[in-house]
PDB file of C-alpha atoms in Angstrom:
ATOM      1  CA  UNK A 488      97.187  90.404 142.718  1.00  0.00           C
ATOM      2  CA  UNK A 489      95.224  93.556 143.611  1.00  0.00           C
ATOM      3  CA  UNK A 490      93.078  93.535 146.891  1.00  0.00           C
ATOM      4  CA  UNK A 491      90.105  95.729 146.346  1.00  0.00           C
ATOM      5  CA  UNK A 492      87.160  97.495 148.112  1.00  0.00           C
ATOM      6  CA  UNK A 493      86.625  98.106 144.514  1.00  0.00           C
ATOM      7  CA  UNK A 494      86.904 101.378 142.723  1.00  0.00           C
ATOM      8  CA  UNK A 495      87.345 100.263 139.294  1.00  0.00           C
ATOM      9  CA  UNK A 496      85.654 102.960 137.533  1.00  0.00           C
ATOM     10  CA  UNK A 497      82.053 101.711 137.622  1.00  0.00           C
ATOM     11  CA  UNK A 498      80.419 103.366 140.671  1.00  0.00           C
ATOM     12  CA  UNK A 499      77.193 103.682 139.988  1.00  0.00           C
ATOM     13  CA  UNK A 500      74.544 106.207 141.771  1.00  0.00           C
ATOM     14  CA  UNK A 501      73.892 105.090 145.224  1.00  0.00           C
ATOM     15  CA  UNK A 502      69.922 104.843 145.164  1.00  0.00           C
ATOM     16  CA  UNK A 503      67.170 103.508 147.801  1.00  0.00           C
ATOM     17  CA  UNK A 504      66.242 100.747 144.904  1.00  0.00           C
ATOM     18  CA  UNK A 505      69.730  99.696 144.708  1.00  0.00           C
ATOM     19  CA  UNK A 506      70.154  98.805 148.127  1.00  0.00           C
ATOM     20  CA  UNK A 507      69.620  95.422 149.110  1.00  0.00           C
ATOM     21  CA  UNK A 508      68.400  95.630 152.621  1.00  0.00           C
ATOM     22  CA  UNK A 509      68.258  92.244 154.215  1.00  0.00           C
ATOM     23  CA  UNK A 510      68.185  92.553 157.716  1.00  0.00           C
ATOM     24  CA  UNK A 511      67.876  96.495 157.173  1.00  0.00           C
ATOM     25  CA  UNK A 512      64.619  96.408 155.792  1.00  0.00           C
ATOM     26  CA  UNK A 513      63.027  98.592 158.602  1.00  0.00           C
ATOM     27  CA  UNK A 514      65.592 101.333 157.801  1.00  0.00           C
ATOM     28  CA  UNK A 515      65.230 101.174 154.147  1.00  0.00           C
ATOM     29  CA  UNK A 516      61.485 101.769 154.524  1.00  0.00           C
ATOM     30  CA  UNK A 517      61.459 104.278 157.052  1.00  0.00           C
ATOM     31  CA  UNK A 518      64.092 106.182 154.875  1.00  0.00           C
ATOM     32  CA  UNK A 519      61.491 105.683 151.612  1.00  0.00           C
ATOM     33  CA  UNK A 520      58.552 106.955 153.665  1.00  0.00           C
ATOM     34  CA  UNK A 521      60.473 110.445 154.554  1.00  0.00           C
ATOM     35  CA  UNK A 522      62.087 110.442 151.227  1.00  0.00           C
ATOM     36  CA  UNK A 523      59.257 110.099 149.112  1.00  0.00           C
ATOM     37  CA  UNK A 524      56.552 112.447 151.120  1.00  0.00           C
ATOM     38  CA  UNK A 525      56.204 116.269 150.691  1.00  0.00           C
ATOM     39  CA  UNK A 526      56.895 116.192 154.638  1.00  0.00           C
ATOM     40  CA  UNK A 527      60.000 115.100 156.380  1.00  0.00           C
ATOM     41  CA  UNK A 528      60.869 113.190 159.631  1.00  0.00           C
ATOM     42  CA  UNK A 529      59.739 115.250 162.656  1.00  0.00           C
ATOM     43  CA  UNK A 530      62.822 113.728 164.605  1.00  0.00           C
ATOM     44  CA  UNK A 531      66.429 113.213 163.498  1.00  0.00           C
ATOM     45  CA  UNK A 532      67.612 109.888 162.092  1.00  0.00           C
ATOM     46  CA  UNK A 533      70.580 108.167 163.113  1.00  0.00           C
ATOM     47  CA  UNK A 534      72.388 105.096 161.445  1.00  0.00           C
ATOM     48  CA  UNK A 535      75.090 103.659 162.989  1.00  0.00           C
ATOM     49  CA  UNK A 536      77.239 100.368 162.198  1.00  0.00           C
ATOM     50  CA  UNK A 537      80.496  98.657 160.747  1.00  0.00           C
ATOM     51  CA  UNK A 538      82.306  99.202 157.468  1.00  0.00           C
ATOM     52  CA  UNK A 539      80.073  97.646 154.918  1.00  0.00           C
ATOM     53  CA  UNK A 540      76.748  97.928 156.476  1.00  0.00           C
ATOM     54  CA  UNK A 541      75.725 100.446 153.705  1.00  0.00           C
ATOM     55  CA  UNK A 542      75.570 104.011 156.009  1.00  0.00           C
ATOM     56  CA  UNK A 543      77.166 106.353 153.395  1.00  0.00           C
ATOM     57  CA  UNK A 544      75.153 104.173 150.800  1.00  0.00           C
ATOM     58  CA  UNK A 545      71.706 105.105 152.255  1.00  0.00           C
ATOM     59  CA  UNK A 546      72.729 108.655 153.013  1.00  0.00           C
ATOM     60  CA  UNK A 547      73.945 109.460 149.416  1.00  0.00           C
ATOM     61  CA  UNK A 548      70.462 107.887 148.168  1.00  0.00           C
ATOM     62  CA  UNK A 549      68.380 110.036 150.227  1.00  0.00           C
ATOM     63  CA  UNK A 550      70.600 112.969 148.936  1.00  0.00           C
ATOM     64  CA  UNK A 551      70.110 111.758 144.995  1.00  0.00           C
ATOM     65  CA  UNK A 552      66.391 111.105 145.781  1.00  0.00           C
ATOM     66  CA  UNK A 553      65.924 114.564 147.091  1.00  0.00           C
ATOM     67  CA  UNK A 554      68.115 116.113 144.432  1.00  0.00           C
ATOM     68  CA  UNK A 555      65.852 114.653 141.904  1.00  0.00           C
ATOM     69  CA  UNK A 556      62.741 116.166 143.674  1.00  0.00           C
ATOM     70  CA  UNK A 557      64.428 119.398 143.438  1.00  0.00           C
ATOM     71  CA  UNK A 558      65.490 119.740 147.036  1.00  0.00           C
ATOM     72  CA  UNK A 559      68.445 121.617 148.626  1.00  0.00           C
ATOM     73  CA  UNK A 560      70.462 119.285 150.730  1.00  0.00           C
ATOM     74  CA  UNK A 561      73.369 120.328 153.232  1.00  0.00           C
ATOM     75  CA  UNK A 562      76.003 117.449 153.318  1.00  0.00           C
ATOM     76  CA  UNK A 563      78.801 117.211 155.632  1.00  0.00           C
ATOM     77  CA  UNK A 564      81.464 114.430 156.247  1.00  0.00           C
ATOM     78  CA  UNK A 565      84.899 113.971 157.363  1.00  0.00           C
ATOM     79  CA  UNK A 566      86.053 115.319 154.037  1.00  0.00           C
ATOM     80  CA  UNK A 567      84.281 118.655 154.192  1.00  0.00           C
ATOM     81  CA  UNK A 568      86.835 121.390 154.695  1.00  0.00           C
ATOM     82  CA  UNK A 569      85.659 124.888 155.645  1.00  0.00           C
ATOM     83  CA  UNK A 570      82.179 123.826 155.663  1.00  0.00           C
ATOM     84  CA  UNK A 571      79.436 126.455 154.879  1.00  0.00           C
ATOM     85  CA  UNK A 572      77.002 128.251 157.524  1.00  0.00           C
ATOM     86  CA  UNK A 573      73.320 126.720 157.737  1.00  0.00           C
ATOM     87  CA  UNK A 574      71.858 127.610 154.585  1.00  0.00           C
ATOM     88  CA  UNK A 575      67.615 128.481 155.382  1.00  0.00           C
ATOM     89  CA  UNK A 576      66.535 126.786 151.862  1.00  0.00           C
ATOM     90  CA  UNK A 577      67.918 123.139 152.747  1.00  0.00           C
ATOM     91  CA  UNK A 578      65.284 120.831 153.472  1.00  0.00           C
ATOM     92  CA  UNK A 579      67.222 118.073 154.756  1.00  0.00           C
ATOM     93  CA  UNK A 580      70.631 117.890 156.679  1.00  0.00           C
ATOM     94  CA  UNK A 581      72.921 114.918 155.855  1.00  0.00           C
ATOM     95  CA  UNK A 582      75.732 114.256 158.171  1.00  0.00           C
ATOM     96  CA  UNK A 583      78.073 111.097 156.836  1.00  0.00           C
ATOM     97  CA  UNK A 584      81.118 109.593 159.524  1.00  0.00           C
ATOM     98  CA  UNK A 585      80.232 111.606 162.594  1.00  0.00           C
ATOM     99  CA  UNK A 586      82.689 109.540 164.248  1.00  0.00           C
ATOM    100  CA  UNK A 587      85.460 111.060 162.363  1.00  0.00           C
ATOM    101  CA  UNK A 588      84.557 115.060 162.802  1.00  0.00           C
ATOM    102  CA  UNK A 589      87.273 117.184 163.603  1.00  0.00           C
ATOM    103  CA  UNK A 590      86.596 120.244 166.177  1.00  0.00           C
ATOM    104  CA  UNK A 591      85.584 122.665 163.610  1.00  0.00           C
ATOM    105  CA  UNK A 592      83.121 120.013 161.807  1.00  0.00           C
ATOM    106  CA  UNK A 593      82.115 119.146 165.298  1.00  0.00           C
ATOM    107  CA  UNK A 594      80.704 122.730 165.676  1.00  0.00           C
ATOM    108  CA  UNK A 595      79.317 123.112 162.222  1.00  0.00           C
ATOM    109  CA  UNK A 596      77.209 119.788 162.759  1.00  0.00           C
ATOM    110  CA  UNK A 597      75.829 120.908 166.050  1.00  0.00           C
ATOM    111  CA  UNK A 598      74.978 124.403 164.659  1.00  0.00           C
ATOM    112  CA  UNK A 599      73.486 122.613 161.233  1.00  0.00           C
ATOM    113  CA  UNK A 600      71.455 120.402 163.855  1.00  0.00           C
ATOM    114  CA  UNK A 601      70.145 123.663 166.223  1.00  0.00           C
ATOM    115  CA  UNK A 602      69.259 125.553 162.868  1.00  0.00           C
ATOM    116  CA  UNK A 603      67.292 122.898 161.413  1.00  0.00           C
ATOM    117  CA  UNK A 604      64.959 121.668 164.449  1.00  0.00           C
ATOM    118  CA  UNK A 605      64.547 125.422 165.337  1.00  0.00           C
ATOM    119  CA  UNK A 606      64.872 127.318 162.015  1.00  0.00           C
ATOM    120  CA  UNK A 607      64.495 130.943 161.583  1.00  0.00           C
ATOM    121  CA  UNK A 608      62.238 130.476 158.742  1.00  0.00           C
ATOM    122  CA  UNK A 609      59.564 127.424 157.873  1.00  0.00           C
ATOM    123  CA  UNK A 610      59.050 123.921 159.741  1.00  0.00           C
ATOM    124  CA  UNK A 611      61.796 121.787 161.211  1.00  0.00           C
ATOM    125  CA  UNK A 612      64.203 119.833 158.657  1.00  0.00           C
ATOM    126  CA  UNK A 613      65.048 116.627 158.708  1.00  0.00           C
ATOM    127  CA  UNK A 614      68.517 115.629 160.431  1.00  0.00           C
ATOM    128  CA  UNK A 615      69.842 112.219 158.902  1.00  0.00           C
ATOM    129  CA  UNK A 616      73.052 111.433 160.315  1.00  0.00           C
ATOM    130  CA  UNK A 617      75.317 108.388 160.295  1.00  0.00           C
ATOM    131  CA  UNK A 618      78.581 106.967 162.018  1.00  0.00           C
ATOM    132  CA  UNK A 619      80.666 103.651 163.102  1.00  0.00           C
ATOM    133  CA  UNK A 620      79.074 103.900 166.712  1.00  0.00           C
ATOM    134  CA  UNK A 621      76.034 103.867 168.620  1.00  0.00           C
ATOM    135  CA  UNK A 622      75.563 107.712 170.001  1.00  0.00           C
ATOM    136  CA  UNK A 623      76.581 106.837 173.458  1.00  0.00           C
ATOM    137  CA  UNK A 624      80.243 105.750 172.400  1.00  0.00           C
ATOM    138  CA  UNK A 625      81.025 108.640 169.959  1.00  0.00           C
ATOM    139  CA  UNK A 626      83.997 110.641 171.053  1.00  0.00           C
ATOM    140  CA  UNK A 627      82.326 114.220 170.084  1.00  0.00           C
ATOM    141  CA  UNK A 628      81.268 116.921 172.347  1.00  0.00           C
ATOM    142  CA  UNK A 629      78.737 116.110 174.702  1.00  0.00           C
ATOM    143  CA  UNK A 630      75.686 118.691 172.970  1.00  0.00           C
ATOM    144  CA  UNK A 631      76.290 116.927 169.578  1.00  0.00           C
ATOM    145  CA  UNK A 632      76.490 113.524 170.766  1.00  0.00           C
ATOM    146  CA  UNK A 633      73.214 113.821 172.904  1.00  0.00           C
ATOM    147  CA  UNK A 634      71.395 115.256 169.786  1.00  0.00           C
ATOM    148  CA  UNK A 635      72.364 112.582 167.532  1.00  0.00           C
ATOM    149  CA  UNK A 636      70.853 110.178 170.061  1.00  0.00           C
ATOM    150  CA  UNK A 637      67.736 111.898 170.443  1.00  0.00           C
ATOM    151  CA  UNK A 638      65.680 110.791 167.762  1.00  0.00           C
ATOM    152  CA  UNK A 639      65.288 107.216 165.761  1.00  0.00           C
ATOM    153  CA  UNK A 640      68.338 105.294 166.149  1.00  0.00           C
ATOM    154  CA  UNK A 641      69.001 102.158 163.915  1.00  0.00           C
ATOM    155  CA  UNK A 642      71.994  99.708 164.053  1.00  0.00           C
ATOM    156  CA  UNK A 643      72.729  98.617 160.498  1.00  0.00           C
ATOM    157  CA  UNK A 644      73.641  94.845 160.032  1.00  0.00           C
ATOM    158  CA  UNK A 645      76.133  93.886 157.537  1.00  0.00           C
ATOM    159  CA  UNK A 646      74.832  91.007 155.143  1.00  0.00           C
ATOM    160  CA  UNK A 647      76.079  87.650 156.336  1.00  0.00           C
ATOM    161  CA  UNK A 648      77.882  85.619 153.565  1.00  0.00           C
ATOM    162  CA  UNK A 649      74.695  83.528 152.504  1.00  0.00           C
ATOM    163  CA  UNK A 650      72.431  86.683 152.318  1.00  0.00           C
ATOM    164  CA  UNK A 651      75.221  88.122 149.592  1.00  0.00           C
ATOM    165  CA  UNK A 652      75.472  84.543 147.719  1.00  0.00           C
ATOM    166  CA  UNK A 653      71.978  84.736 147.421  1.00  0.00           C
ATOM    167  CA  UNK A 654      71.711  88.327 146.101  1.00  0.00           C
ATOM    168  CA  UNK A 655      74.813  87.696 143.695  1.00  0.00           C
ATOM    169  CA  UNK A 656      73.137  84.397 142.592  1.00  0.00           C
ATOM    170  CA  UNK A 657      69.978  86.150 141.623  1.00  0.00           C
ATOM    171  CA  UNK A 658      71.381  89.208 140.131  1.00  0.00           C
ATOM    172  CA  UNK A 659      73.699  86.831 138.042  1.00  0.00           C
ATOM    173  CA  UNK A 660      70.674  84.670 136.973  1.00  0.00           C
ATOM    174  CA  UNK A 661      68.827  87.818 135.858  1.00  0.00           C
ATOM    175  CA  UNK A 662      71.566  88.686 133.640  1.00  0.00           C
ATOM    176  CA  UNK A 663      71.885  85.600 132.225  1.00  0.00           C
ATOM    177  CA  UNK A 664      75.301  85.433 133.508  1.00  0.00           C
ATOM    178  CA  UNK A 665      76.310  81.695 134.909  1.00  0.00           C
ATOM    179  CA  UNK A 666      78.324  82.561 138.327  1.00  0.00           C
ATOM    180  CA  UNK A 667      79.773  79.499 139.588  1.00  0.00           C
ATOM    181  CA  UNK A 668      80.097  78.592 143.465  1.00  0.00           C
ATOM    182  CA  UNK A 669      83.962  78.704 142.796  1.00  0.00           C
ATOM    183  CA  UNK A 670      84.035  82.313 141.204  1.00  0.00           C
ATOM    184  CA  UNK A 671      81.476  83.501 143.862  1.00  0.00           C
ATOM    185  CA  UNK A 672      83.588  82.431 146.611  1.00  0.00           C
ATOM    186  CA  UNK A 673      86.543  83.954 144.982  1.00  0.00           C
ATOM    187  CA  UNK A 674      84.798  87.401 144.799  1.00  0.00           C
ATOM    188  CA  UNK A 675      83.468  87.205 148.358  1.00  0.00           C
ATOM    189  CA  UNK A 676      87.237  86.477 149.695  1.00  0.00           C
ATOM    190  CA  UNK A 677      88.872  89.005 147.844  1.00  0.00           C
ATOM    191  CA  UNK A 678      86.681  92.104 147.446  1.00  0.00           C
ATOM    192  CA  UNK A 679      84.730  94.328 149.748  1.00  0.00           C
ATOM    193  CA  UNK A 680      81.844  93.130 151.741  1.00  0.00           C
ATOM    194  CA  UNK A 681      80.138  95.728 150.783  1.00  0.00           C
ATOM    195  CA  UNK A 682      77.135  94.443 148.630  1.00  0.00           C
ATOM    196  CA  UNK A 683      77.236  97.686 146.604  1.00  0.00           C
ATOM    197  CA  UNK A 684      80.487  97.232 145.571  1.00  0.00           C
ATOM    198  CA  UNK A 685      80.093  93.408 144.780  1.00  0.00           C
ATOM    199  CA  UNK A 686      77.173  94.624 142.452  1.00  0.00           C
ATOM    200  CA  UNK A 687      79.411  96.813 140.725  1.00  0.00           C
ATOM    201  CA  UNK A 688      82.157  94.015 140.604  1.00  0.00           C
ATOM    202  CA  UNK A 689      79.634  91.771 138.857  1.00  0.00           C
ATOM    203  CA  UNK A 690      78.310  94.107 136.625  1.00  0.00           C
ATOM    204  CA  UNK A 691      82.015  94.768 135.145  1.00  0.00           C
ATOM    205  CA  UNK A 692      82.496  90.970 134.808  1.00  0.00           C
ATOM    206  CA  UNK A 693      79.190  90.618 132.765  1.00  0.00           C
ATOM    207  CA  UNK A 694      80.508  93.448 130.331  1.00  0.00           C
ATOM    208  CA  UNK A 695      83.936  91.928 130.292  1.00  0.00           C
ATOM    209  CA  UNK A 696      82.542  88.160 129.875  1.00  0.00           C
ATOM    210  CA  UNK A 697      80.377  89.704 127.001  1.00  0.00           C
ATOM    211  CA  UNK A 698      82.932  91.230 125.222  1.00  0.00           C
ATOM    212  CA  UNK A 699      85.756  88.495 125.656  1.00  0.00           C
ATOM    213  CA  UNK A 700      82.480  85.808 124.845  1.00  0.00           C
ATOM    214  CA  UNK A 701      84.086  83.835 127.597  1.00  0.00           C
ATOM    215  CA  UNK A 702      82.827  82.053 130.485  1.00  0.00           C
ATOM    216  CA  UNK A 703      83.856  83.455 133.867  1.00  0.00           C
ATOM    217  CA  UNK A 704      86.540  81.723 135.566  1.00  0.00           C
ATOM    218  CA  UNK A 705      89.019  82.955 138.409  1.00  0.00           C
ATOM    219  CA  UNK A 706      91.607  83.472 136.103  1.00  0.00           C
ATOM    220  CA  UNK A 707      89.160  85.670 133.842  1.00  0.00           C
ATOM    221  CA  UNK A 708      88.678  87.612 136.765  1.00  0.00           C
ATOM    222  CA  UNK A 709      92.215  87.991 137.657  1.00  0.00           C
ATOM    223  CA  UNK A 710      93.099  88.877 134.140  1.00  0.00           C
ATOM    224  CA  UNK A 711      90.476  91.766 133.874  1.00  0.00           C
ATOM    225  CA  UNK A 712      91.318  93.156 137.299  1.00  0.00           C
ATOM    226  CA  UNK A 713      95.147  93.206 136.325  1.00  0.00           C
ATOM    227  CA  UNK A 714      94.113  95.225 133.055  1.00  0.00           C
ATOM    228  CA  UNK A 715      92.464  97.835 135.277  1.00  0.00           C
TER     229      UNK A 715
END
């Protein structure tokens, strides 16, 4: 039996609209405000929280929204090797998983931070960053750590089980898909707590049930995944 964080080829584009905020509604509203407006946040924003709280989803959602507006964005994460120099054409700088940055990435992040807040041309750029720990606990160079904690700092909360059940039930009902308590418990026990991943799984289950004309049961879910 596969134990999945869910990478079954159905990943939808993360957007602010398909982020289920729950206790993180204030953070979502903040990102909506500064992503939708022509101006950007006057101070940096740092999001932190454990795995499954939606940090990467939100950064990618902001990136997607700005791209749709035609804005250029600087992106840096722990997988970015040989990161580029700061680009004056960037409207926003996004930094994900800062707690994993190596020495070169930390140097780049600090350089981008300084150039974003005191650019050679135009107004200051918005810096939106995310990590697993609050700024004071990050094992990073002091000048970068202090800047990450300088502006707005939001702690993201993982949705609890009752909240995830409510969202899954609502989404299943919207689709006309009967999701039994047994199947829902199986999904919540076997798969990622990240609600976006669970929604992708629900989408796949819906399509599979339509193709096979069978009701969703645990054996059906297991059979579907074994065929991936």
